[in-house]
Short mmCIF file of C-alpha atoms and ligand atoms in Angstrom, two decimals:
data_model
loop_
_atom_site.label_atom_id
_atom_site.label_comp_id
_atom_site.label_asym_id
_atom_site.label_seq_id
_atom_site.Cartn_x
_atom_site.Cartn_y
_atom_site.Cartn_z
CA UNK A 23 144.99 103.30 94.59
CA UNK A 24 148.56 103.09 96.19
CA UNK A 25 148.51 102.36 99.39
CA UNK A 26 151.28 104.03 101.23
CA UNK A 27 153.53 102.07 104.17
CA UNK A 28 155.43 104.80 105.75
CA UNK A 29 158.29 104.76 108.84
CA UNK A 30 157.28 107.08 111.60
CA UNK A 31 159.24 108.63 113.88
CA UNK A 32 159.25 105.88 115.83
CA UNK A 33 160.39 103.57 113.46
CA UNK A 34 157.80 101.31 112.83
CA UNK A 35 155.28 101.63 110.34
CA UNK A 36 152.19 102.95 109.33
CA UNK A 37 149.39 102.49 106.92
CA UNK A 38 146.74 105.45 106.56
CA UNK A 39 145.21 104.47 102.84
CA UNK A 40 146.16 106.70 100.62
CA UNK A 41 148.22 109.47 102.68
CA UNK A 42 151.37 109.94 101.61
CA UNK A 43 153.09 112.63 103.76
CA UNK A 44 152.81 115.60 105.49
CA UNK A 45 153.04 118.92 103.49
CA UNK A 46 154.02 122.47 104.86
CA UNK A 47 150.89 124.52 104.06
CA UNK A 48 153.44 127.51 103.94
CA UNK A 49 156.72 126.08 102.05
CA UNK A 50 155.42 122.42 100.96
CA UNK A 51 158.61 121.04 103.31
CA UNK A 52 157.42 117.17 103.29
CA UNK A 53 157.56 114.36 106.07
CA UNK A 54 156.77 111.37 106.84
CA UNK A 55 153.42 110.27 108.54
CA UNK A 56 153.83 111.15 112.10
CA UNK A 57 152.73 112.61 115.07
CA UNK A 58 153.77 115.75 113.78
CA UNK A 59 151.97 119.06 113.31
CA UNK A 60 154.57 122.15 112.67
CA UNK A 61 156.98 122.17 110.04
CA UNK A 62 160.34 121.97 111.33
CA UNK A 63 161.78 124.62 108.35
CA UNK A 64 159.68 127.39 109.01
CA UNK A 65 157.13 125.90 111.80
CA UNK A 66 154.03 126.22 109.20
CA UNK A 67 151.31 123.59 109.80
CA UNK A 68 151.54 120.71 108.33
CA UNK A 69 148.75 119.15 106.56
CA UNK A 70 148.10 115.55 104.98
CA UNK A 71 148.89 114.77 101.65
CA UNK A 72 147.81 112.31 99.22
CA UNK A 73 148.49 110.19 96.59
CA UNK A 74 145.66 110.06 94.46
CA UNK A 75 147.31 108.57 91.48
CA UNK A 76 145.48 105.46 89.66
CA UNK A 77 141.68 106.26 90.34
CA UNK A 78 139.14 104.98 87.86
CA UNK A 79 136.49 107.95 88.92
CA UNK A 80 133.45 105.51 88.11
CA UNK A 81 134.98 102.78 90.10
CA UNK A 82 135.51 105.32 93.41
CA UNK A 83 131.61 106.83 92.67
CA UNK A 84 130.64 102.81 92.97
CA UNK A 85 132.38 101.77 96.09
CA UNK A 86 131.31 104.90 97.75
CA UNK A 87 128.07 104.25 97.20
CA UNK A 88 128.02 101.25 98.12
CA UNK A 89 129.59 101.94 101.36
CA UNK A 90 128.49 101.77 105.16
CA UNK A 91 126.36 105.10 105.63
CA UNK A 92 128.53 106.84 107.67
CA UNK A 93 132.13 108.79 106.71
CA UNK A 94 133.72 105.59 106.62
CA UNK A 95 132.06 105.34 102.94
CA UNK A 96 135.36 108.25 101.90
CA UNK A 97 137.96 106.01 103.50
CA UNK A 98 139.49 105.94 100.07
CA UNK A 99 139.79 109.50 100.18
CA UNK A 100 141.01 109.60 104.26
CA UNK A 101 144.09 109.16 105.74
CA UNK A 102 142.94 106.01 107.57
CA UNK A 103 143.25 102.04 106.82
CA UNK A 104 140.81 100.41 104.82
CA UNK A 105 139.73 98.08 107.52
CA UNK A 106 138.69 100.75 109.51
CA UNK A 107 134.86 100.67 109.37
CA UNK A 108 135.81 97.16 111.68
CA UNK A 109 137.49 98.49 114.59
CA UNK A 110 135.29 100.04 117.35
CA UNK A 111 134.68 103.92 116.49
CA UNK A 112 131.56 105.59 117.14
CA UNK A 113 131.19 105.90 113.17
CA UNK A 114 129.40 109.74 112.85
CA UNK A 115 128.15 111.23 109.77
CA UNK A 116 125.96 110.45 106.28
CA UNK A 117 123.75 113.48 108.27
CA UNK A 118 120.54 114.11 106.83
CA UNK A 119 121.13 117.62 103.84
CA UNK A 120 117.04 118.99 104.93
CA UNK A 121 115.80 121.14 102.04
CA UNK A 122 114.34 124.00 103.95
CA UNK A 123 111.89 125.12 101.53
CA UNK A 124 109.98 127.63 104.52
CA UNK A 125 112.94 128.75 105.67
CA UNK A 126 113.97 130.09 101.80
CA UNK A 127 110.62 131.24 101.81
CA UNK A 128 110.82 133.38 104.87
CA UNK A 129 114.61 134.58 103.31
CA UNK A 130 113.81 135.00 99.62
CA UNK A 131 115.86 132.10 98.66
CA UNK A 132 114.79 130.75 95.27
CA UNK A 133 117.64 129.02 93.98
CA UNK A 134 117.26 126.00 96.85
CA UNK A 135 118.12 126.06 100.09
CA UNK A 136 119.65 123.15 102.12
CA UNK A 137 120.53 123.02 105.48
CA UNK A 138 123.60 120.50 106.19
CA UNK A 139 121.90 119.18 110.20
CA UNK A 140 125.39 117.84 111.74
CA UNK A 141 123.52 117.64 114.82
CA UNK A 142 122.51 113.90 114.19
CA UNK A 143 125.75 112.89 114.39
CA UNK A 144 126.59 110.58 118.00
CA UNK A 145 127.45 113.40 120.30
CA UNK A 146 124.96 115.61 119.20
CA UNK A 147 128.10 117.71 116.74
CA UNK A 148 130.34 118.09 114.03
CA UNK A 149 133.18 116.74 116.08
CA UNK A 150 132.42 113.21 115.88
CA UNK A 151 133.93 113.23 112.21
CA UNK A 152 137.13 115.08 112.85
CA UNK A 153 137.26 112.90 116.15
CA UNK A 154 137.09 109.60 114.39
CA UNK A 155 139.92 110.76 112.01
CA UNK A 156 142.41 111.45 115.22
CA UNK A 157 141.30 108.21 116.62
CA UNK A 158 142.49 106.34 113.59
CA UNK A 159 145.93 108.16 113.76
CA UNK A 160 146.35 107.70 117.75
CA UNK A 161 145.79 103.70 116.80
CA UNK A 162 148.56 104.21 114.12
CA UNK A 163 151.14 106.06 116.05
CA UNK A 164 150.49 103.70 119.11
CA UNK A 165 148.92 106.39 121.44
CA UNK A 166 147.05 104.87 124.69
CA UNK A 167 145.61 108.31 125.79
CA UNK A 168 143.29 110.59 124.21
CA UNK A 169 143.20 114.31 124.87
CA UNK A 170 142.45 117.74 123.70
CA UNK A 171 141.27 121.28 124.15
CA UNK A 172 138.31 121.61 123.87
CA UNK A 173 135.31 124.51 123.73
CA UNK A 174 132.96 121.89 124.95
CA UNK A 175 131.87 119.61 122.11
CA UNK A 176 135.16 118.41 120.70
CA UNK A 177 135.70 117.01 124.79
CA UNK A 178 132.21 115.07 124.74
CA UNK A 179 133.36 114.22 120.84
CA UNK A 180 136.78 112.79 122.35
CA UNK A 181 134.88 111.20 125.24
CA UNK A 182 132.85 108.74 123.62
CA UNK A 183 135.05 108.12 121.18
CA UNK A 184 137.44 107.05 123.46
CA UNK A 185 134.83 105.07 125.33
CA UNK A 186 134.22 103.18 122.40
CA UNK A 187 137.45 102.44 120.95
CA UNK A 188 138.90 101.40 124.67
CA UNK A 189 141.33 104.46 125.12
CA UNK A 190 141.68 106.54 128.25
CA UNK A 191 140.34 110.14 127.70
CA UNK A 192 141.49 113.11 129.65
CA UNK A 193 140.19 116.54 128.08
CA UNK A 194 140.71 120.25 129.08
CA UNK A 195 137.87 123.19 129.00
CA UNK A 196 137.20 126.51 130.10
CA UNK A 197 136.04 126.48 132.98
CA UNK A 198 132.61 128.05 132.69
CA UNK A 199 130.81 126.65 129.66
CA UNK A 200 127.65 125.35 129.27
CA UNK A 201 126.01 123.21 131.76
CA UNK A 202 125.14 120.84 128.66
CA UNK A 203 128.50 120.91 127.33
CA UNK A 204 129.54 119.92 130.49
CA UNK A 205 127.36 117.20 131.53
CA UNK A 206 127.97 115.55 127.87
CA UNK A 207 131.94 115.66 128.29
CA UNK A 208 131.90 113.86 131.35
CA UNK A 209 129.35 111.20 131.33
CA UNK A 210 131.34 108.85 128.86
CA UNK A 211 133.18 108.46 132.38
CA UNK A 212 136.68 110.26 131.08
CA UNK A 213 138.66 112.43 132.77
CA UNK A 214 137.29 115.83 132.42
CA UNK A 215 139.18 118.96 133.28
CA UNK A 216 138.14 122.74 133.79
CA UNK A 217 140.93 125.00 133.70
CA UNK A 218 140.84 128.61 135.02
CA UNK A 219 140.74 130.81 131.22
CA UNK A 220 139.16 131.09 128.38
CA UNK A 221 139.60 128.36 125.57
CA UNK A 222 142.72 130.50 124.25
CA UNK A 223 144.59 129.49 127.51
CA UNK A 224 143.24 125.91 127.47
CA UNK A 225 145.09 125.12 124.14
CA UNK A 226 148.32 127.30 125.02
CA UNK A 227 148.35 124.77 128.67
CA UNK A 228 147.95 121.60 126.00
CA UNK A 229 150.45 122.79 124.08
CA UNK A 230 152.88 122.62 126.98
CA UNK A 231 151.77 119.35 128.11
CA UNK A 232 152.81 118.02 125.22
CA UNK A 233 156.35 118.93 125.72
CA UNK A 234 156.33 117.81 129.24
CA UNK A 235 156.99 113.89 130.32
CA UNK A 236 153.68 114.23 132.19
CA UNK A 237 152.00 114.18 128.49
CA UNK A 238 154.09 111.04 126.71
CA UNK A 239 152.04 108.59 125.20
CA UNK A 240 148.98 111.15 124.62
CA UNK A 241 147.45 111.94 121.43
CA UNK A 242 145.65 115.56 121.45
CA UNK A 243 143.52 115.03 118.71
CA UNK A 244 143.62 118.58 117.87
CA UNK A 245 147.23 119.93 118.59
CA UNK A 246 149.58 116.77 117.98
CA UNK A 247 147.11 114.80 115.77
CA UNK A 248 145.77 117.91 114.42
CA UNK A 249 146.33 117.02 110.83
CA UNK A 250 144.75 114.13 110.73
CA UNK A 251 141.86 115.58 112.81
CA UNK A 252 141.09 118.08 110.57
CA UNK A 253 140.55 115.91 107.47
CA UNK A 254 137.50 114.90 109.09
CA UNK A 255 135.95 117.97 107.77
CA UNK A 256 136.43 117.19 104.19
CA UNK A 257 133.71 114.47 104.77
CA UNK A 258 131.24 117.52 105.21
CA UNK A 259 132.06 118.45 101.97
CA UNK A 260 131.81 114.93 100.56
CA UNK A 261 128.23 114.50 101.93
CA UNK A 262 126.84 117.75 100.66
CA UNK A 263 127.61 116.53 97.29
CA UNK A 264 126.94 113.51 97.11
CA UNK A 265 123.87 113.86 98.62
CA UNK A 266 123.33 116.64 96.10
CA UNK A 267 123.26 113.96 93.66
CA UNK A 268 127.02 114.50 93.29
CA UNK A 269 126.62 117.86 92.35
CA UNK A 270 128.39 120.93 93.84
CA UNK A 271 126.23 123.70 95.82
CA UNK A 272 127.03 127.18 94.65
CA UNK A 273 127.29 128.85 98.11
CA UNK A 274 127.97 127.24 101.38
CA UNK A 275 127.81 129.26 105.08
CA UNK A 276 129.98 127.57 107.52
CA UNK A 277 130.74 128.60 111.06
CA UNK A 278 134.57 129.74 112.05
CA UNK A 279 136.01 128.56 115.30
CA UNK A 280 139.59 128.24 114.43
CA UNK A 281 138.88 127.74 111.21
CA UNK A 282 139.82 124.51 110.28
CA UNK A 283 135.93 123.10 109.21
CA UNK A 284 135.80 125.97 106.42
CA UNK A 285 139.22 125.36 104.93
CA UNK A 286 138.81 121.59 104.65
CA UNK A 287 135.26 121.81 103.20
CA UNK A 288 137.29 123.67 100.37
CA UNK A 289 139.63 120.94 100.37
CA UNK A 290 137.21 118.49 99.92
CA UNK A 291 135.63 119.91 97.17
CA UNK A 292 139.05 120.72 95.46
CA UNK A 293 139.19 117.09 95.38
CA UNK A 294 135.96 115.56 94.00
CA UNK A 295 136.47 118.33 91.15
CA UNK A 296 140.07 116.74 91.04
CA UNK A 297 138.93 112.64 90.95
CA UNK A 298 136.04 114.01 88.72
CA UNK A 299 133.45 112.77 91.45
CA UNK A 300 131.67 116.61 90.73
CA UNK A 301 131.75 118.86 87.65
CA UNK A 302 134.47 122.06 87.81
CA UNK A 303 132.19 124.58 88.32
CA UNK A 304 133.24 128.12 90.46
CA UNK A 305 131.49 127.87 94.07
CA UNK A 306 131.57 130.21 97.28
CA UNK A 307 132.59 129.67 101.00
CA UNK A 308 130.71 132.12 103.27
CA UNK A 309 132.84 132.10 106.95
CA UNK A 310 130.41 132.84 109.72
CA UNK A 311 131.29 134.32 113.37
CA UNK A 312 129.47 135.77 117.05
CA UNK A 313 130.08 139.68 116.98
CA UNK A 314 131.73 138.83 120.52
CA UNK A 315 134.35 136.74 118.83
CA UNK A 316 135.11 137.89 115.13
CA UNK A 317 138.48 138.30 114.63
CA UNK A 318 138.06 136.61 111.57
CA UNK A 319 135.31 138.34 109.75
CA UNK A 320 136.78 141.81 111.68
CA UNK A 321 140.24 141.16 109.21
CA UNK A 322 138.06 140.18 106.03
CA UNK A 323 136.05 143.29 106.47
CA UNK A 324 139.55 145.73 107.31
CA UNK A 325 140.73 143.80 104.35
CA UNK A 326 143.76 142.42 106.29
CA UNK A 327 145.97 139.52 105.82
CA UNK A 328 146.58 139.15 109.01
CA UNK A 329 144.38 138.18 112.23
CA UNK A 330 144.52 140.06 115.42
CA UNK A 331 143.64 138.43 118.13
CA UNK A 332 140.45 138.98 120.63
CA UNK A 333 139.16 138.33 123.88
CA UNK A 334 135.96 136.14 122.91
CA UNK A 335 132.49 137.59 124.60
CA UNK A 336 129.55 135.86 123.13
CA UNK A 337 126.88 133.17 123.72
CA UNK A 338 128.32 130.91 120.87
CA UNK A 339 131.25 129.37 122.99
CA UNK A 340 131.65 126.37 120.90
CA UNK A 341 133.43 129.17 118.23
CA UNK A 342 134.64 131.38 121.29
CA UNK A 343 138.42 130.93 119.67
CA UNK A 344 139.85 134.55 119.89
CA UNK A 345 142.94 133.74 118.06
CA UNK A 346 142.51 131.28 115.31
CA UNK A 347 145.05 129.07 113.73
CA UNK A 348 143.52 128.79 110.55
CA UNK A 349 142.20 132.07 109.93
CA UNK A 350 144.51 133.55 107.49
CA UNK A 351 143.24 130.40 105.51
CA UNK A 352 139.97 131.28 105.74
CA UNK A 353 140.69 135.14 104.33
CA UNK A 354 142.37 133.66 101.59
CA UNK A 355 139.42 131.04 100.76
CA UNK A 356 136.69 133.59 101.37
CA UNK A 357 138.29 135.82 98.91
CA UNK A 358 139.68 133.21 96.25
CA UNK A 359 136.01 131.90 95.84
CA UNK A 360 134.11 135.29 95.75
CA UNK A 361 132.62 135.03 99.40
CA UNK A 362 132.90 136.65 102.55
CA UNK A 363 133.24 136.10 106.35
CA UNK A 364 130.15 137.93 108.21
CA UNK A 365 129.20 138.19 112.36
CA UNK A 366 126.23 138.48 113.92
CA UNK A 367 125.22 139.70 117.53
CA UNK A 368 124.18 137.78 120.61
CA UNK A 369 120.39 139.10 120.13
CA UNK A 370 120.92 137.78 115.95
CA UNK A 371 121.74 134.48 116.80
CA UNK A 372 118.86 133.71 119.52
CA UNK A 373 116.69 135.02 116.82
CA UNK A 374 118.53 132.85 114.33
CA UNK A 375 118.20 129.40 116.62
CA UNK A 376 114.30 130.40 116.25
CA UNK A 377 114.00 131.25 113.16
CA UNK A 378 115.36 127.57 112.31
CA UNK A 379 113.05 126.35 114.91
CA UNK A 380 110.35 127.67 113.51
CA UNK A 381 110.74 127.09 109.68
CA UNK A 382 112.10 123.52 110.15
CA UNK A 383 112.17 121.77 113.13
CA UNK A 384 115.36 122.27 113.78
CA UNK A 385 116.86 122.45 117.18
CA UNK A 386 120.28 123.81 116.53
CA UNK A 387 122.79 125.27 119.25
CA UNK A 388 124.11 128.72 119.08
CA UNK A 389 126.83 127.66 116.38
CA UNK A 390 123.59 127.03 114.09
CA UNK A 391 122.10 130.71 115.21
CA UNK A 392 125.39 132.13 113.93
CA UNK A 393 125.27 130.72 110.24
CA UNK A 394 121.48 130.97 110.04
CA UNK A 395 121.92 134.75 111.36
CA UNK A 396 124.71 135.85 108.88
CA UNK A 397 123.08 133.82 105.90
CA UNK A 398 120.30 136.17 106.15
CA UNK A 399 122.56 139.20 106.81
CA UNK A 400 124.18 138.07 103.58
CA UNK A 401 121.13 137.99 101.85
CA UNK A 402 120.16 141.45 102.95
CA UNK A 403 122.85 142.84 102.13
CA UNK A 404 123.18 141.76 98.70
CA UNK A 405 126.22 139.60 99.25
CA UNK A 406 124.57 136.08 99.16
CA UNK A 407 123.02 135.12 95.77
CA UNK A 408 118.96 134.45 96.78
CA UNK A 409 119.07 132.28 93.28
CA UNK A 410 122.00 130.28 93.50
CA UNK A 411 121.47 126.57 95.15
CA UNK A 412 123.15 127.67 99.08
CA UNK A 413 123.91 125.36 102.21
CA UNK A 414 124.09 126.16 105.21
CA UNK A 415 125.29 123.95 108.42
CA UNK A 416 124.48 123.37 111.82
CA UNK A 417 126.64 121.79 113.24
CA UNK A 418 125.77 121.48 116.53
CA UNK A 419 122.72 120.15 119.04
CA UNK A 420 120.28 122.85 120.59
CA UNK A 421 120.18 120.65 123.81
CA UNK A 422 123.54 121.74 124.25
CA UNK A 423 123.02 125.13 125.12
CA UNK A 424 119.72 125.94 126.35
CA UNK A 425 120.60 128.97 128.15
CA UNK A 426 120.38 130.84 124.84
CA UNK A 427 116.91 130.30 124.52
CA UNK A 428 115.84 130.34 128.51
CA UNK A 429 113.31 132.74 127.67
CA UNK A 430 111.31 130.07 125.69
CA UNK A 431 108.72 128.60 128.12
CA UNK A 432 105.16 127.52 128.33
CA UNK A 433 102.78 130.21 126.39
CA UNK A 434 100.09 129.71 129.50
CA UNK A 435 99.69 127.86 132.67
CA UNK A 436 95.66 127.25 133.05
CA UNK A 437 93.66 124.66 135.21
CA UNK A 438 92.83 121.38 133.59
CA UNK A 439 89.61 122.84 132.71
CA UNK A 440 88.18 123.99 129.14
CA UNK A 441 86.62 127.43 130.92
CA UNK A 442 90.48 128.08 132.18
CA UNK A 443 91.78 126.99 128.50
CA UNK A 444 89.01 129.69 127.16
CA UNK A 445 89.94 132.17 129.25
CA UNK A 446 93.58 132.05 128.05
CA UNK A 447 92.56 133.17 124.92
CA UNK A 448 93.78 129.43 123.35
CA UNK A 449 90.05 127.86 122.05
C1 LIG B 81 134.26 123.17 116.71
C2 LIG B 81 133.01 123.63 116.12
C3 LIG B 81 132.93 124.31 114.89
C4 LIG B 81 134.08 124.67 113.97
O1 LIG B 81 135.32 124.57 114.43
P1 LIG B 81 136.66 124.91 113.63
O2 LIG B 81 137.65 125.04 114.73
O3 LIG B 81 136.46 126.19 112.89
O4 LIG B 81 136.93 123.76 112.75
C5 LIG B 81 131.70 124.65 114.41
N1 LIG B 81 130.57 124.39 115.11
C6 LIG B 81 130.59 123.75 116.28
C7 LIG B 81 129.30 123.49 116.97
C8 LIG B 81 131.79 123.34 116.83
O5 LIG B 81 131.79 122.70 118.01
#
């Protein structure tokens, strides 16, 4: 593999394995590695880009394999030094893929179902893995602050992370979310701020702070290191495979906040078909969304390029982004691949975070309602193949938002005797 040295902005240099540049996802415009996230041609974002030249695939298979059990097992395939599974990082992922053999009984699924748990990771979410990818870059580019916008688990994500790895942390919220969301931001002893808006306005405020002198020397892992960040999907992707016995699914559900998860699960598998890690077989992305926040699925449906906008209203806050960067990504993937983007309502999820419970054991948070809730609106409607192998991810901790399922409580309250246990109808 080539290992690229590259001059940043700054002058000096960079090594981030085997990134090569930044592309222009709308013109292809290419720059160096930087702290850089819109293209300065036509202000497209800019995503990393490799150089994946010189791979032996059955070499790659082996030192994956034989790697720590954790995302740092795809640094060859990251934009991050090789020594990086030796500097402090809170080291997320290799999350257990459950088969969920009662839950496809309960849906109809024959084919296999599989249900991706992302809630094992250290904070209890996804965003531990796009997290540890920013963290990598901050090191690189010399950052001393980490920051950035957050619907709740992205700032606990950013918290501990920067515990860890000896940055200072400062991250911005919406006021209002989740107690649990809340409590888990601030205990890695950060600085945790709630700002008066919805999550829409949080990210707009980072964006200025960026500009402004008051935010030199601070890396927002998801506006200014956003490229880097979001490659920390693609190990999602990875995982399911591999752990598939290196074998692509045929359908995979994934939640939509702004849409960055879904599009670089596609990347990723684009490139294990690429390095031959998988066979090139078709598959489909499913994009899943809260009724109170579906701009995305709202424009698939209308059968629009184009995403309008919304004010977000639902219990899933950790996808509560009403106008999403990636979206018109996510159209284009949901269509190219033969899928669909699908909502569900406040009532569908809660039912959908039991459901799981139920079948499984599985605690998941209202993200986890959402794609367990339109997976089996797919299936009812005929749009979701019931004999086609089908994951499905959580990606997020039940713990985290308890309110959704207050109404869950003791079945009876009886004296500590066995007449009082008879009488409650329990013997
Ligand atoms: C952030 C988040 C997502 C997806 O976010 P994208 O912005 O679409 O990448 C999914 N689930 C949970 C629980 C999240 O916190």
């Amino acid at each position: 593999m080539a290992v690229q040295t590259v001059a940043t902005t700054s002058d000096s240099t960079v090594d981030l394995g085997p990134a090569a540049a930044l592309s222009c996802r709308e013109c292809g415009h290419r720059v160096p590695l930087g702290p850089v996230f819109a293209c300065e041609e036509c202000f497209g974002p800019l995503e990393i880009a490799y150089d994946f030249s010189g791979y032996d695939t059955e070499e790659l298979r082996r030192r994956i394999e034989a790697g720590p059990a954790n995302i740092w097992r795809y640094a060859p395939l990251l934009p991050v030094p090789a020594d990086v599974a030796d500097k402090p990082n809170i080291n997320p992922g290799w999350t257990k893929l459950v088969k969920a053999d009662n839950l496809a009984r309960e849906l109809g699924v024959t084919g296999g179902l599989y249900v991706k748990d992302d809630s094992g990771n250290p904070t209890h979410s996804f965003k531990d893995r796009v997290v540890a990818q920013a963290l990598e870059a901050a090191r690189a580019f010399g950052f001393t602050t980490l920051s950035c916008s957050s619907t709740g688990n992205l700032a606990g994500a950013v918290g501990a992370a920067a515990a860890r790895a000896g940055f200072r942390s400062c991250v911005f919220i919406p006021h209002d979310l989740e107690q649990g969301k809340v409590v888990m931001a601030a205990v890695y002893g950060g600085e945790l701020v709630g700002i008066e808006g919805n999550y829409d306005d949080v990210n707009r405020f980072c964006s200025e702070l960026i500009g402004d002198p008051a935010g030199e020397g601070w890396g927002f892992v998801n506006v200014n290191l956003r490229p880097y960040y979001a490659e920390g999907s693609k190990t999602l992707a990875y995982e399911i495979c591999e752990q598939l016995g290196w074998r692509l699914p045929d359908q995979i559900v994934v939640p939509i906040a702004s849409g960055s998860q879904l599009t670089k699960i596609d990347k990723g598998l684009q490139e294990l078909i690429r390095l031959g890690l998988v066979e090139d077989k078709p598959y489909t992305i499913f994009g899943a969304q809260a009724e109170g926040c579906s701009p995305v699925s709202t424009a698939f449906k209308a059968g629009h390029d184009v995403v309008r906008p919304q004010k977000p209203d639902t219990i899933a806050k950790s996808l509560a982004i009403g106008n999403p960067a990636d979206g018109p990504y996510v159209l284009d993937i949901a269509r190219r691949t033969g899928g669909a983007v699908e909502d569900v309502t406040d009532p569908e999820i809660v039912d959908a975070i039991k459901l799981l419970a139920r079948t499984e054991g599985i605690f998941a948070e209202t993200a986890g309602g959402v794609t367990v809730g339109v997976t089996r609106k797919l299936l009812k409607e005929g749009v979701l193949d019931p004999a086609k192998t089908t994951v499905v991810l959580n990606t997020g901790d039940g713990l985290k938002t308890l309110d959704a399922v207050a109404g869950t409580g003791l079945t009876a309250t009886i004296r500590p005797t066995l007449d009082s246990f008879r009488e409650a109808g329990l013997a």
